[in-house]
């Protein structure tokens, strides 16, 4: 049987991976996610996805380890998870009427050989013009404090958007399944 390991504790990534119908385990990678000085958003996401997958692969005997990371960008500034109501409100006020970009990187490592395959998905969300009341009602309902960009697109957050630009809406949640299937199949892992 194929052994997949998700190098993450994210409940969002766990839910997405479950869509593929393959059994998997989750292991926390324990990686420092501090950006390097001057590190571009896509480079940061790619480096962290690889570090997470490799950290778990090195302690696993077999299987394919999946690492992922996402960096949100607004007006050229990297956005982290807001973590508090006030920071979430501030992020969404700033995003109103603008485009937020997402760089969601994937890395799959064969734990037996440490062979690595990686890819990155780039997508964007164009926000509607939002009133302070709309933002507050949304934040109080969805409480998206642990989400890059301050919203949950799989929840009520979709109502904040004018449109989505990209190939895989799953990437917005944190795990681009279309690209993941390609990487797994490149390793010979059959996905129905």
PDB file of C-alpha atoms in Angstrom:
ATOM      1  CA  UNK A   1       0.000   0.000   0.000  1.00  0.00           C
ATOM      2  CA  UNK A   2       1.164   3.511  -0.792  1.00  0.00           C
ATOM      3  CA  UNK A   3       2.232   5.403   2.305  1.00  0.00           C
ATOM      4  CA  UNK A   4       1.684   9.147   2.179  1.00  0.00           C
ATOM      5  CA  UNK A   5       2.785  11.490   4.915  1.00  0.00           C
ATOM      6  CA  UNK A   6       1.638  15.082   5.109  1.00  0.00           C
ATOM      7  CA  UNK A   7       4.362  17.188   6.714  1.00  0.00           C
ATOM      8  CA  UNK A   8       1.863  19.521   8.321  1.00  0.00           C
ATOM      9  CA  UNK A   9      -0.464  20.007  11.250  1.00  0.00           C
ATOM     10  CA  UNK A  10      -2.809  22.224   9.219  1.00  0.00           C
ATOM     11  CA  UNK A  11      -6.413  21.016   9.428  1.00  0.00           C
ATOM     12  CA  UNK A  12      -7.060  22.743   6.073  1.00  0.00           C
ATOM     13  CA  UNK A  13      -4.322  20.812   4.265  1.00  0.00           C
ATOM     14  CA  UNK A  14      -5.455  17.594   5.948  1.00  0.00           C
ATOM     15  CA  UNK A  15      -9.017  18.109   4.660  1.00  0.00           C
ATOM     16  CA  UNK A  16      -7.772  18.828   1.150  1.00  0.00           C
ATOM     17  CA  UNK A  17      -5.475  15.791   0.993  1.00  0.00           C
ATOM     18  CA  UNK A  18      -8.345  13.583   2.182  1.00  0.00           C
ATOM     19  CA  UNK A  19     -10.196  14.492  -1.043  1.00  0.00           C
ATOM     20  CA  UNK A  20      -7.780  12.255  -2.982  1.00  0.00           C
ATOM     21  CA  UNK A  21      -9.081   9.185  -1.139  1.00  0.00           C
ATOM     22  CA  UNK A  22      -5.626   7.884  -0.256  1.00  0.00           C
ATOM     23  CA  UNK A  23      -4.673   6.979   3.316  1.00  0.00           C
ATOM     24  CA  UNK A  24      -2.093   9.262   4.890  1.00  0.00           C
ATOM     25  CA  UNK A  25      -0.484  10.202   8.178  1.00  0.00           C
ATOM     26  CA  UNK A  26       0.336  13.685   9.438  1.00  0.00           C
ATOM     27  CA  UNK A  27       3.636  14.557  11.083  1.00  0.00           C
ATOM     28  CA  UNK A  28       4.586  18.020  12.310  1.00  0.00           C
ATOM     29  CA  UNK A  29       7.751  19.108  10.488  1.00  0.00           C
ATOM     30  CA  UNK A  30       9.077  21.449  13.186  1.00  0.00           C
ATOM     31  CA  UNK A  31      10.638  23.877  10.701  1.00  0.00           C
ATOM     32  CA  UNK A  32      11.539  27.509  11.432  1.00  0.00           C
ATOM     33  CA  UNK A  33       9.418  29.539   9.006  1.00  0.00           C
ATOM     34  CA  UNK A  34      11.317  32.814   9.352  1.00  0.00           C
ATOM     35  CA  UNK A  35      11.936  34.431   5.939  1.00  0.00           C
ATOM     36  CA  UNK A  36      15.517  35.008   4.884  1.00  0.00           C
ATOM     37  CA  UNK A  37      16.530  38.637   4.322  1.00  0.00           C
ATOM     38  CA  UNK A  38      15.205  39.807   0.944  1.00  0.00           C
ATOM     39  CA  UNK A  39      13.615  36.430   0.169  1.00  0.00           C
ATOM     40  CA  UNK A  40      10.964  36.714  -2.551  1.00  0.00           C
ATOM     41  CA  UNK A  41       7.497  35.291  -1.745  1.00  0.00           C
ATOM     42  CA  UNK A  42       7.701  32.391  -4.236  1.00  0.00           C
ATOM     43  CA  UNK A  43      11.225  31.506  -3.097  1.00  0.00           C
ATOM     44  CA  UNK A  44      10.136  31.549   0.554  1.00  0.00           C
ATOM     45  CA  UNK A  45       7.168  29.263  -0.127  1.00  0.00           C
ATOM     46  CA  UNK A  46       9.309  26.854  -2.177  1.00  0.00           C
ATOM     47  CA  UNK A  47      12.094  26.729   0.427  1.00  0.00           C
ATOM     48  CA  UNK A  48       9.709  26.101   3.314  1.00  0.00           C
ATOM     49  CA  UNK A  49       7.750  23.409   1.453  1.00  0.00           C
ATOM     50  CA  UNK A  50      11.033  21.589   0.720  1.00  0.00           C
ATOM     51  CA  UNK A  51      12.360  21.998   4.276  1.00  0.00           C
ATOM     52  CA  UNK A  52       9.122  20.644   5.743  1.00  0.00           C
ATOM     53  CA  UNK A  53       9.049  17.605   3.443  1.00  0.00           C
ATOM     54  CA  UNK A  54      12.739  16.827   3.946  1.00  0.00           C
ATOM     55  CA  UNK A  55      12.548  17.209   7.738  1.00  0.00           C
ATOM     56  CA  UNK A  56       9.831  14.557   7.917  1.00  0.00           C
ATOM     57  CA  UNK A  57      11.353  12.343   5.192  1.00  0.00           C
ATOM     58  CA  UNK A  58      14.622  12.103   7.119  1.00  0.00           C
ATOM     59  CA  UNK A  59      12.830  10.478  10.087  1.00  0.00           C
ATOM     60  CA  UNK A  60      10.565   8.243   7.990  1.00  0.00           C
ATOM     61  CA  UNK A  61      11.654   4.904   6.601  1.00  0.00           C
ATOM     62  CA  UNK A  62       9.473   4.847   3.529  1.00  0.00           C
ATOM     63  CA  UNK A  63       6.637   6.528   1.712  1.00  0.00           C
ATOM     64  CA  UNK A  64       6.181   9.873   0.033  1.00  0.00           C
ATOM     65  CA  UNK A  65       6.263  12.981   2.174  1.00  0.00           C
ATOM     66  CA  UNK A  66       4.263  16.031   1.100  1.00  0.00           C
ATOM     67  CA  UNK A  67       5.384  19.473   2.199  1.00  0.00           C
ATOM     68  CA  UNK A  68       3.502  22.651   1.376  1.00  0.00           C
ATOM     69  CA  UNK A  69       3.756  26.317   2.192  1.00  0.00           C
ATOM     70  CA  UNK A  70       1.865  29.422   1.164  1.00  0.00           C
ATOM     71  CA  UNK A  71       2.810  33.072   1.054  1.00  0.00           C
ATOM     72  CA  UNK A  72       0.197  35.766   0.483  1.00  0.00           C
ATOM     73  CA  UNK A  73       1.210  39.115  -1.014  1.00  0.00           C
ATOM     74  CA  UNK A  74      -0.681  42.418  -1.068  1.00  0.00           C
ATOM     75  CA  UNK A  75       0.803  45.596  -2.542  1.00  0.00           C
ATOM     76  CA  UNK A  76       4.213  43.899  -2.647  1.00  0.00           C
ATOM     77  CA  UNK A  77       4.114  43.055   1.074  1.00  0.00           C
ATOM     78  CA  UNK A  78       4.187  39.483   2.406  1.00  0.00           C
ATOM     79  CA  UNK A  79       1.242  38.766   4.686  1.00  0.00           C
ATOM     80  CA  UNK A  80       1.393  36.290   7.497  1.00  0.00           C
ATOM     81  CA  UNK A  81      -1.459  34.678   9.357  1.00  0.00           C
ATOM     82  CA  UNK A  82      -3.107  37.556  11.213  1.00  0.00           C
ATOM     83  CA  UNK A  83      -3.706  35.494  14.410  1.00  0.00           C
ATOM     84  CA  UNK A  84      -5.898  38.162  16.086  1.00  0.00           C
ATOM     85  CA  UNK A  85      -9.207  39.817  15.281  1.00  0.00           C
ATOM     86  CA  UNK A  86      -7.642  43.273  15.003  1.00  0.00           C
ATOM     87  CA  UNK A  87      -4.904  42.097  12.611  1.00  0.00           C
ATOM     88  CA  UNK A  88      -7.464  40.206  10.521  1.00  0.00           C
ATOM     89  CA  UNK A  89      -9.669  43.284  10.250  1.00  0.00           C
ATOM     90  CA  UNK A  90      -6.654  45.395   9.245  1.00  0.00           C
ATOM     91  CA  UNK A  91      -5.581  42.900   6.529  1.00  0.00           C
ATOM     92  CA  UNK A  92      -9.049  42.779   5.021  1.00  0.00           C
ATOM     93  CA  UNK A  93      -9.519  46.565   5.145  1.00  0.00           C
ATOM     94  CA  UNK A  94      -6.241  46.892   3.245  1.00  0.00           C
ATOM     95  CA  UNK A  95      -7.316  44.206   0.737  1.00  0.00           C
ATOM     96  CA  UNK A  96     -10.686  45.798  -0.057  1.00  0.00           C
ATOM     97  CA  UNK A  97     -10.922  46.481  -3.800  1.00  0.00           C
ATOM     98  CA  UNK A  98      -7.428  45.089  -4.435  1.00  0.00           C
ATOM     99  CA  UNK A  99      -5.776  41.924  -5.713  1.00  0.00           C
ATOM    100  CA  UNK A 100      -4.030  39.573  -3.282  1.00  0.00           C
ATOM    101  CA  UNK A 101      -1.573  37.059  -4.767  1.00  0.00           C
ATOM    102  CA  UNK A 102      -0.825  33.612  -3.361  1.00  0.00           C
ATOM    103  CA  UNK A 103       2.279  31.498  -3.934  1.00  0.00           C
ATOM    104  CA  UNK A 104       1.541  27.940  -2.811  1.00  0.00           C
ATOM    105  CA  UNK A 105       4.525  25.632  -3.067  1.00  0.00           C
ATOM    106  CA  UNK A 106       4.594  21.843  -2.988  1.00  0.00           C
ATOM    107  CA  UNK A 107       7.420  19.417  -2.443  1.00  0.00           C
ATOM    108  CA  UNK A 108       7.120  15.632  -2.498  1.00  0.00           C
ATOM    109  CA  UNK A 109      10.037  13.564  -1.201  1.00  0.00           C
ATOM    110  CA  UNK A 110      10.571   9.813  -1.498  1.00  0.00           C
ATOM    111  CA  UNK A 111      11.582   9.032   2.088  1.00  0.00           C
ATOM    112  CA  UNK A 112      13.626   5.991   1.033  1.00  0.00           C
ATOM    113  CA  UNK A 113      15.858   7.854  -1.444  1.00  0.00           C
ATOM    114  CA  UNK A 114      15.249  11.550  -0.605  1.00  0.00           C
ATOM    115  CA  UNK A 115      14.474  12.136  -4.283  1.00  0.00           C
ATOM    116  CA  UNK A 116      12.513  15.384  -4.511  1.00  0.00           C
ATOM    117  CA  UNK A 117       9.926  16.770  -6.908  1.00  0.00           C
ATOM    118  CA  UNK A 118       8.537  20.266  -6.471  1.00  0.00           C
ATOM    119  CA  UNK A 119       6.121  22.728  -8.047  1.00  0.00           C
ATOM    120  CA  UNK A 120       4.433  26.011  -7.235  1.00  0.00           C
ATOM    121  CA  UNK A 121       0.954  27.336  -7.898  1.00  0.00           C
ATOM    122  CA  UNK A 122       0.315  31.033  -8.309  1.00  0.00           C
ATOM    123  CA  UNK A 123      -3.187  32.370  -7.987  1.00  0.00           C
ATOM    124  CA  UNK A 124      -4.894  35.584  -7.009  1.00  0.00           C
ATOM    125  CA  UNK A 125      -8.079  36.862  -5.452  1.00  0.00           C
ATOM    126  CA  UNK A 126      -9.638  40.153  -6.472  1.00  0.00           C
ATOM    127  CA  UNK A 127     -11.584  41.532  -3.514  1.00  0.00           C
ATOM    128  CA  UNK A 128     -14.822  43.441  -3.835  1.00  0.00           C
ATOM    129  CA  UNK A 129     -14.996  46.924  -2.323  1.00  0.00           C
ATOM    130  CA  UNK A 130     -15.908  46.034   1.260  1.00  0.00           C
ATOM    131  CA  UNK A 131     -17.450  48.234   3.923  1.00  0.00           C
ATOM    132  CA  UNK A 132     -16.089  48.135   7.478  1.00  0.00           C
ATOM    133  CA  UNK A 133     -19.374  46.499   8.546  1.00  0.00           C
ATOM    134  CA  UNK A 134     -19.069  43.728   5.949  1.00  0.00           C
ATOM    135  CA  UNK A 135     -15.506  43.017   7.055  1.00  0.00           C
ATOM    136  CA  UNK A 136     -16.418  42.917  10.750  1.00  0.00           C
ATOM    137  CA  UNK A 137     -19.439  40.652  10.184  1.00  0.00           C
ATOM    138  CA  UNK A 138     -17.325  38.298   8.091  1.00  0.00           C
ATOM    139  CA  UNK A 139     -14.459  38.129  10.599  1.00  0.00           C
ATOM    140  CA  UNK A 140     -16.804  37.570  13.531  1.00  0.00           C
ATOM    141  CA  UNK A 141     -18.537  34.733  11.706  1.00  0.00           C
ATOM    142  CA  UNK A 142     -15.602  32.839  10.099  1.00  0.00           C
ATOM    143  CA  UNK A 143     -12.835  33.788  12.590  1.00  0.00           C
ATOM    144  CA  UNK A 144     -10.080  33.299   9.961  1.00  0.00           C
ATOM    145  CA  UNK A 145      -7.225  34.254  12.289  1.00  0.00           C
ATOM    146  CA  UNK A 146      -5.007  31.326  11.258  1.00  0.00           C
ATOM    147  CA  UNK A 147      -5.394  31.855   7.498  1.00  0.00           C
ATOM    148  CA  UNK A 148      -2.958  33.672   5.223  1.00  0.00           C
ATOM    149  CA  UNK A 149      -4.739  36.752   3.930  1.00  0.00           C
ATOM    150  CA  UNK A 150      -7.295  36.726   6.727  1.00  0.00           C
ATOM    151  CA  UNK A 151     -10.104  34.760   5.066  1.00  0.00           C
ATOM    152  CA  UNK A 152     -11.377  31.235   4.448  1.00  0.00           C
ATOM    153  CA  UNK A 153     -12.289  30.816   0.789  1.00  0.00           C
ATOM    154  CA  UNK A 154     -13.841  27.437   1.579  1.00  0.00           C
ATOM    155  CA  UNK A 155     -16.228  29.227   3.940  1.00  0.00           C
ATOM    156  CA  UNK A 156     -18.003  32.560   3.881  1.00  0.00           C
ATOM    157  CA  UNK A 157     -14.793  34.237   2.680  1.00  0.00           C
ATOM    158  CA  UNK A 158     -15.845  33.497  -0.890  1.00  0.00           C
ATOM    159  CA  UNK A 159     -18.423  36.282  -0.513  1.00  0.00           C
ATOM    160  CA  UNK A 160     -15.589  38.812  -0.217  1.00  0.00           C
ATOM    161  CA  UNK A 161     -14.317  38.154  -3.749  1.00  0.00           C
ATOM    162  CA  UNK A 162     -14.982  39.756  -7.078  1.00  0.00           C
ATOM    163  CA  UNK A 163     -13.188  36.826  -8.709  1.00  0.00           C
ATOM    164  CA  UNK A 164     -10.533  34.133  -8.386  1.00  0.00           C
ATOM    165  CA  UNK A 165      -7.660  33.951 -10.879  1.00  0.00           C
ATOM    166  CA  UNK A 166      -5.854  30.630 -11.103  1.00  0.00           C
ATOM    167  CA  UNK A 167      -6.006  26.999 -12.120  1.00  0.00           C
ATOM    168  CA  UNK A 168      -6.784  25.313  -8.793  1.00  0.00           C
ATOM    169  CA  UNK A 169      -8.987  26.845  -6.078  1.00  0.00           C
ATOM    170  CA  UNK A 170      -7.548  24.287  -3.631  1.00  0.00           C
ATOM    171  CA  UNK A 171      -4.257  26.191  -3.826  1.00  0.00           C
ATOM    172  CA  UNK A 172      -5.957  29.133  -2.182  1.00  0.00           C
ATOM    173  CA  UNK A 173      -6.730  26.935   0.838  1.00  0.00           C
ATOM    174  CA  UNK A 174      -3.112  25.726   0.998  1.00  0.00           C
ATOM    175  CA  UNK A 175      -2.660  22.541  -1.046  1.00  0.00           C
ATOM    176  CA  UNK A 176      -2.839  22.637  -4.870  1.00  0.00           C
ATOM    177  CA  UNK A 177      -4.285  19.197  -5.548  1.00  0.00           C
ATOM    178  CA  UNK A 178      -3.975  19.358  -9.336  1.00  0.00           C
ATOM    179  CA  UNK A 179      -0.211  19.855  -9.096  1.00  0.00           C
ATOM    180  CA  UNK A 180       0.059  17.368  -6.219  1.00  0.00           C
ATOM    181  CA  UNK A 181      -1.546  14.617  -8.304  1.00  0.00           C
ATOM    182  CA  UNK A 182       1.021  15.303 -11.058  1.00  0.00           C
ATOM    183  CA  UNK A 183       3.928  15.079  -8.594  1.00  0.00           C
ATOM    184  CA  UNK A 184       2.634  11.868  -7.024  1.00  0.00           C
ATOM    185  CA  UNK A 185       2.089  10.273 -10.422  1.00  0.00           C
ATOM    186  CA  UNK A 186       5.656  11.251 -11.402  1.00  0.00           C
ATOM    187  CA  UNK A 187       6.737   9.035  -8.466  1.00  0.00           C
ATOM    188  CA  UNK A 188       4.463   6.227  -9.703  1.00  0.00           C
ATOM    189  CA  UNK A 189       1.798   6.798  -7.045  1.00  0.00           C
ATOM    190  CA  UNK A 190      -1.589   6.040  -8.607  1.00  0.00           C
ATOM    191  CA  UNK A 191      -4.304   8.526  -7.793  1.00  0.00           C
ATOM    192  CA  UNK A 192      -7.736   7.369  -8.969  1.00  0.00           C
TER     193      UNK A 192
END
